Short mmCIF file of C-alpha atoms in Angstrom, two decimals:
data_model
loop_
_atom_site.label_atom_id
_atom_site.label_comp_id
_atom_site.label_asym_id
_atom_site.label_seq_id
_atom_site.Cartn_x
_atom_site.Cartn_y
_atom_site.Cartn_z
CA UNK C 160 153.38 126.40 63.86
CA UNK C 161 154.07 122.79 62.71
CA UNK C 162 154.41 122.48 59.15
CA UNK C 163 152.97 121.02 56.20
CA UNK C 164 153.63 119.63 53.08
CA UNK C 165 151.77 119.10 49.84
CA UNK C 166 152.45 118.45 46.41
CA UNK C 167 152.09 121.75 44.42
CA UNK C 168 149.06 120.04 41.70
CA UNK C 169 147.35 117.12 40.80
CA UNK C 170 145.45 116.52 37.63
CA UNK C 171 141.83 114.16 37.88
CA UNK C 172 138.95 113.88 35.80
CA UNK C 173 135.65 114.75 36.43
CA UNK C 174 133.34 111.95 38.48
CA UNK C 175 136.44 110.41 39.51
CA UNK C 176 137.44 110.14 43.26
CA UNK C 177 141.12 112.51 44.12
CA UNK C 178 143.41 112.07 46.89
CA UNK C 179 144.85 114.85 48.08
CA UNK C 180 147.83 113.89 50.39
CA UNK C 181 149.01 116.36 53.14
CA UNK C 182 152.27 115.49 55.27
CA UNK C 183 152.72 116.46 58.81
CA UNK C 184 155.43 114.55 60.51
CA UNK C 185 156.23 117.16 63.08
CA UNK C 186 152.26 117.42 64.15
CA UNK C 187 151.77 117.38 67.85
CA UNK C 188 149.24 115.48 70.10
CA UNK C 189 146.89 118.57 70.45
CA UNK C 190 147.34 119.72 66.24
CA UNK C 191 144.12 119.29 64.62
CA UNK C 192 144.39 118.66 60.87
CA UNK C 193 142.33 121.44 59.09
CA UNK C 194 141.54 121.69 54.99
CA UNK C 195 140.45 124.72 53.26
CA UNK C 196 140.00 125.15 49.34
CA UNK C 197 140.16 128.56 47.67
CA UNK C 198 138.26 128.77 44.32
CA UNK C 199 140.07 131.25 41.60
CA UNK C 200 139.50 135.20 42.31
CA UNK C 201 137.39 134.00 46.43
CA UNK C 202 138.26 133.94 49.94
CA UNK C 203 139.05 130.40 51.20
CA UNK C 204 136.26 128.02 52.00
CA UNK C 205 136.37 125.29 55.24
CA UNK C 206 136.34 121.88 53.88
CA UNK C 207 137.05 119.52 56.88
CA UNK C 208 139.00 119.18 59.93
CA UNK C 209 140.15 116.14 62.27
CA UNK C 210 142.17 115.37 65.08
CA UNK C 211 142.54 111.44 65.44
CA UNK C 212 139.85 109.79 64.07
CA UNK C 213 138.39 109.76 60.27
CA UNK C 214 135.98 112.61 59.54
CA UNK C 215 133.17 112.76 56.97
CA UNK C 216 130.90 115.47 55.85
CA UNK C 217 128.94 116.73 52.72
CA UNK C 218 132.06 117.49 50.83
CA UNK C 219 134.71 115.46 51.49
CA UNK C 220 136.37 113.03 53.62
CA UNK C 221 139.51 113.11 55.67
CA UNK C 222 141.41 109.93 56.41
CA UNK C 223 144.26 110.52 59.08
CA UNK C 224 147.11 107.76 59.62
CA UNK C 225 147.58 106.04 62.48
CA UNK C 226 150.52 108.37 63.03
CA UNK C 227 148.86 111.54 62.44
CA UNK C 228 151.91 112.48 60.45
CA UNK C 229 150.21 112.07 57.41
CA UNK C 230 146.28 113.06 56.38
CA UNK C 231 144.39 112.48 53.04
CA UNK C 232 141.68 115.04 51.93
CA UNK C 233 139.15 112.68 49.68
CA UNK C 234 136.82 113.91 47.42
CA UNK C 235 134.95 111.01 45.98
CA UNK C 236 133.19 112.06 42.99
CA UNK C 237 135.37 115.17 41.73
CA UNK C 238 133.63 118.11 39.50
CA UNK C 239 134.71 121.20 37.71
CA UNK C 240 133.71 123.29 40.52
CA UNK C 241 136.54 121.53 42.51
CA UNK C 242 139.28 122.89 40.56
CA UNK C 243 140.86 124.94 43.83
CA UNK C 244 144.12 125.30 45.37
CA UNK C 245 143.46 122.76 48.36
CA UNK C 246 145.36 123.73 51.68
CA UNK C 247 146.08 121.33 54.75
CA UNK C 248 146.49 123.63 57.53
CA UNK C 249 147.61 122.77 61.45
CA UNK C 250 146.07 124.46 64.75
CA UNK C 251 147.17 123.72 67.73
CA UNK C 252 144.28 123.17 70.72
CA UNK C 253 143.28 126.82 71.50
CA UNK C 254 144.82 128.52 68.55
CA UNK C 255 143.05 130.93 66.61
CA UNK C 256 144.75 131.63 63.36
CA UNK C 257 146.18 129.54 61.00
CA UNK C 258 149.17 129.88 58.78
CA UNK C 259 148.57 128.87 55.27
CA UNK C 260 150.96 127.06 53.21
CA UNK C 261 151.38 126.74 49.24
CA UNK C 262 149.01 124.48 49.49
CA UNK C 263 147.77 122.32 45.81
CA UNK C 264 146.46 123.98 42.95
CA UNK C 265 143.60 120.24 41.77
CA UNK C 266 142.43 120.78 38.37
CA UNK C 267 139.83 118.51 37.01
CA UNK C 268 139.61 117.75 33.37
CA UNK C 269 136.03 117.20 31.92
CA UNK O 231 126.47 128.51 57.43
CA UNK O 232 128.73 131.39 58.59
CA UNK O 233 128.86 133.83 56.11
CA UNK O 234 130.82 136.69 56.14
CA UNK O 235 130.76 139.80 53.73
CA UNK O 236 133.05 142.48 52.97
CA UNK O 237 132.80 145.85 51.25
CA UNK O 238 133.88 146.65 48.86
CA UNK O 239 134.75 143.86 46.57
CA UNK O 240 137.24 145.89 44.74
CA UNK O 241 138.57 149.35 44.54
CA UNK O 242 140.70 151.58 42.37
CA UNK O 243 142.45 154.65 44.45
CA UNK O 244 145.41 157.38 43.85
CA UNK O 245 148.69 156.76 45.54
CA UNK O 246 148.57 158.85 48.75
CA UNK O 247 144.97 158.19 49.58
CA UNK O 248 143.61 156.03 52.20
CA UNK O 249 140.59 152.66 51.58
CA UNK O 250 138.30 151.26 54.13
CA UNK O 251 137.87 147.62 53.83
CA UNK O 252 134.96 146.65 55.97
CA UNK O 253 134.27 142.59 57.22
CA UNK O 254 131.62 141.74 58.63
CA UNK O 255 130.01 138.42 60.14
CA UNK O 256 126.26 138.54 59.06
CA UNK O 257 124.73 135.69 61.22
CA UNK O 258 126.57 134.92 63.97
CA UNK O 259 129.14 137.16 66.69
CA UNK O 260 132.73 136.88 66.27
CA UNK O 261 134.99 138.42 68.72
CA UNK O 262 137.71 137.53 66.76
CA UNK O 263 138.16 138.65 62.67
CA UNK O 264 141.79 138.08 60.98
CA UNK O 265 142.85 140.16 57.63
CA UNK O 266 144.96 138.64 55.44
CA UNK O 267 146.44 139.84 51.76
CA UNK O 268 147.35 137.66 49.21
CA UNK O 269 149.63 138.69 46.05
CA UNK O 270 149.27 136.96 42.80
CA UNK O 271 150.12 133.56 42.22
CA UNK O 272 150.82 133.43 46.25
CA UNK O 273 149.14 131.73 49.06
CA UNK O 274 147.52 134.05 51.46
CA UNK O 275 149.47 135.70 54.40
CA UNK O 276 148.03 136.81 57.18
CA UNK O 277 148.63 140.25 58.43
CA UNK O 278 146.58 140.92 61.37
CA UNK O 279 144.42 139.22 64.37
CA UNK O 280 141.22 141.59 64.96
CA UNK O 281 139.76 141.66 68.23
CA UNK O 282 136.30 143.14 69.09
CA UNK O 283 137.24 145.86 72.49
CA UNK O 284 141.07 145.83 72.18
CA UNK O 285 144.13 146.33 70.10
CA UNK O 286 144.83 144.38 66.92
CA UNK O 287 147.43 142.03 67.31
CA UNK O 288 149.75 142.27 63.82
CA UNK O 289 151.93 139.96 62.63
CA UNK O 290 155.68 140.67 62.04
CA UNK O 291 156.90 143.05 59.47
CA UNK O 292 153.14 144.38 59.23
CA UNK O 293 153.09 148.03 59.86
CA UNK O 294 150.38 148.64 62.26
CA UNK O 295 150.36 152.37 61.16
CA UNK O 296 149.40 151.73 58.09
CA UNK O 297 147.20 149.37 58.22
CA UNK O 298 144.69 150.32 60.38
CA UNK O 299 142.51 147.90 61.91
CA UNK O 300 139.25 148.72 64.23
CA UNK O 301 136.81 145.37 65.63
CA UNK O 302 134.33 147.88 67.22
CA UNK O 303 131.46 145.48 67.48
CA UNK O 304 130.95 141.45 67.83
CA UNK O 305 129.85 141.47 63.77
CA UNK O 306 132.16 144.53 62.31
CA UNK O 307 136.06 144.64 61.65
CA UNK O 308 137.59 147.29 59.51
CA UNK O 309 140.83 147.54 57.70
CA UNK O 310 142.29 150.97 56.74
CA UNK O 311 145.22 151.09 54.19
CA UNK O 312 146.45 154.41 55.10
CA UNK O 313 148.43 156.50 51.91
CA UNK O 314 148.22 153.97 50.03
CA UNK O 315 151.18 153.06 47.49
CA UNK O 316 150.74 150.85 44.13
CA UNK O 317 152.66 148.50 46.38
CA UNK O 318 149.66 147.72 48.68
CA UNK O 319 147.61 146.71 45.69
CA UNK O 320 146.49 143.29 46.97
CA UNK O 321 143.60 140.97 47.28
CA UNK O 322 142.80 141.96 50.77
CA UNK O 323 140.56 138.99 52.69
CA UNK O 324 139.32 138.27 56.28
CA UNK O 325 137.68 135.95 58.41
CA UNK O 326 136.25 135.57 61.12
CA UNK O 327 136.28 132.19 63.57
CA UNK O 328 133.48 130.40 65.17
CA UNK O 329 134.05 127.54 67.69
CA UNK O 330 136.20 127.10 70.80
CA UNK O 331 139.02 124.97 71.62
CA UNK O 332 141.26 123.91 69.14
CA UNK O 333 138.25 123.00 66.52
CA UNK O 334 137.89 126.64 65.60
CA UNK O 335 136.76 127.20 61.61
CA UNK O 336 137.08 130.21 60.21
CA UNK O 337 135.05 131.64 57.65
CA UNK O 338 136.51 134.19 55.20
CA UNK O 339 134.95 136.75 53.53
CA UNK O 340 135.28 137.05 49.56
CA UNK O 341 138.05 139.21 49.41
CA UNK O 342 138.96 143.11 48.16
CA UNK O 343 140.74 143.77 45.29
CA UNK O 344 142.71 146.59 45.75
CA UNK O 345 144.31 148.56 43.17
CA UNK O 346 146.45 151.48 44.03
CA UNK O 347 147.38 153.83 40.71
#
């Protein structure tokens, strides 16, 4: 499984936007780029997942470069119930399971 | 949304006994479930692919013996820590994936806690 790398926290405040950053340099043509978040003491939750282009949804948006060998997870208005560790998480086309990493523990200050 | 449940949430249990964990997918079919554990402070590892009909498939250095897993229908997946040490104490999870292709999301359960005195 191609690897990823994140920074192990980030600190925002609450109603600001974060930037998660996820590194993926040795993604292949078929990886898609999947984010999951797991609140303190849960399972993990699905956040958002992209292969090429952009992706938005009701929680978050995902900006992948032209590359693909990087990917930002954006939360634009952060609150306290987005403290989680974020994870950025690779499939390849077909794959089933997925392999987490460390991933980043966000905390938001009020 | 996908949910999926699992029973129980937590459980205390001698050393030597055996714990059910049960999954299952409550509105929709999934003939695939995975079972991961995740230790303290760690990320979350994942110990077995579940799939409804036929043999798990377990990851390396996961004893299948002892951690028994049965997918016996499309919405059930059960994971049985057999004699269970203080070692296995773990927060046990699973999921379950809906999709096809390579866009497949998986939605986990909200974990086990598993205590073994």
């Amino acid at each position: 499984d191609a690897k990823t790398t994140q920074p192990n926290s980030m600190e925002s405040n609450e109603e600001e936007p974060v930037h998660l950053p996820c590194n993926h340099s040795t993604i292949s043509g078929t990886d898609y780029i999947h984010w999951y978040r797991q609140l303190p003491s849960q399972g993990p939750e699905y956040v958002i997942h992209g292969l090429t282009s952009n992706v938005n949804n009701r929680m978050a948006s995902l900006a992948i470069a032209e590359d693909r060998k990087s990917s930002t997870l954006i939360l634009h208005r952060a609150t306290l119930r987005d403290a989680a560790v974020y994870y950025c998480i690779l499939s390849a086309q077909g794959a089933q399971k997925l392999v987490f990493g460390q991933g980043t523990r966000l905390t938001i200050n009020p | 949304g996908a949910v999926v449940s699992q029973h129980p949430s937590r459980v205390i249990c001698k050393s030597g006994t055996s714990v059910k964990i049960e999954c299952r997918s409550l509105d929709f079919q999934a003939t695939t479930m995975f079972w991961y554990r995740q230790f303290p402070k760690q990320s979350l590892m994942l110990m077995a692919t579940s799939n409804e009909g036929s043999k798990a498939t377990y990851e390396q250095g996961v004893e299948k013996d002892k951690f028994l897993i049965n997918h016996a229908s499309l919405t059930l997946s059960t994971l049985t820590v057999t004699s269970a040490h203080p070692e296995d104490s773990s927060f046990y999870i699973c999921s379950a994936t809906l999709g096809s292709g390579g866009a497949q999301t998986q939605y986990f359960g909200p974990g086990t806690r598993l205590l073994v005195l």
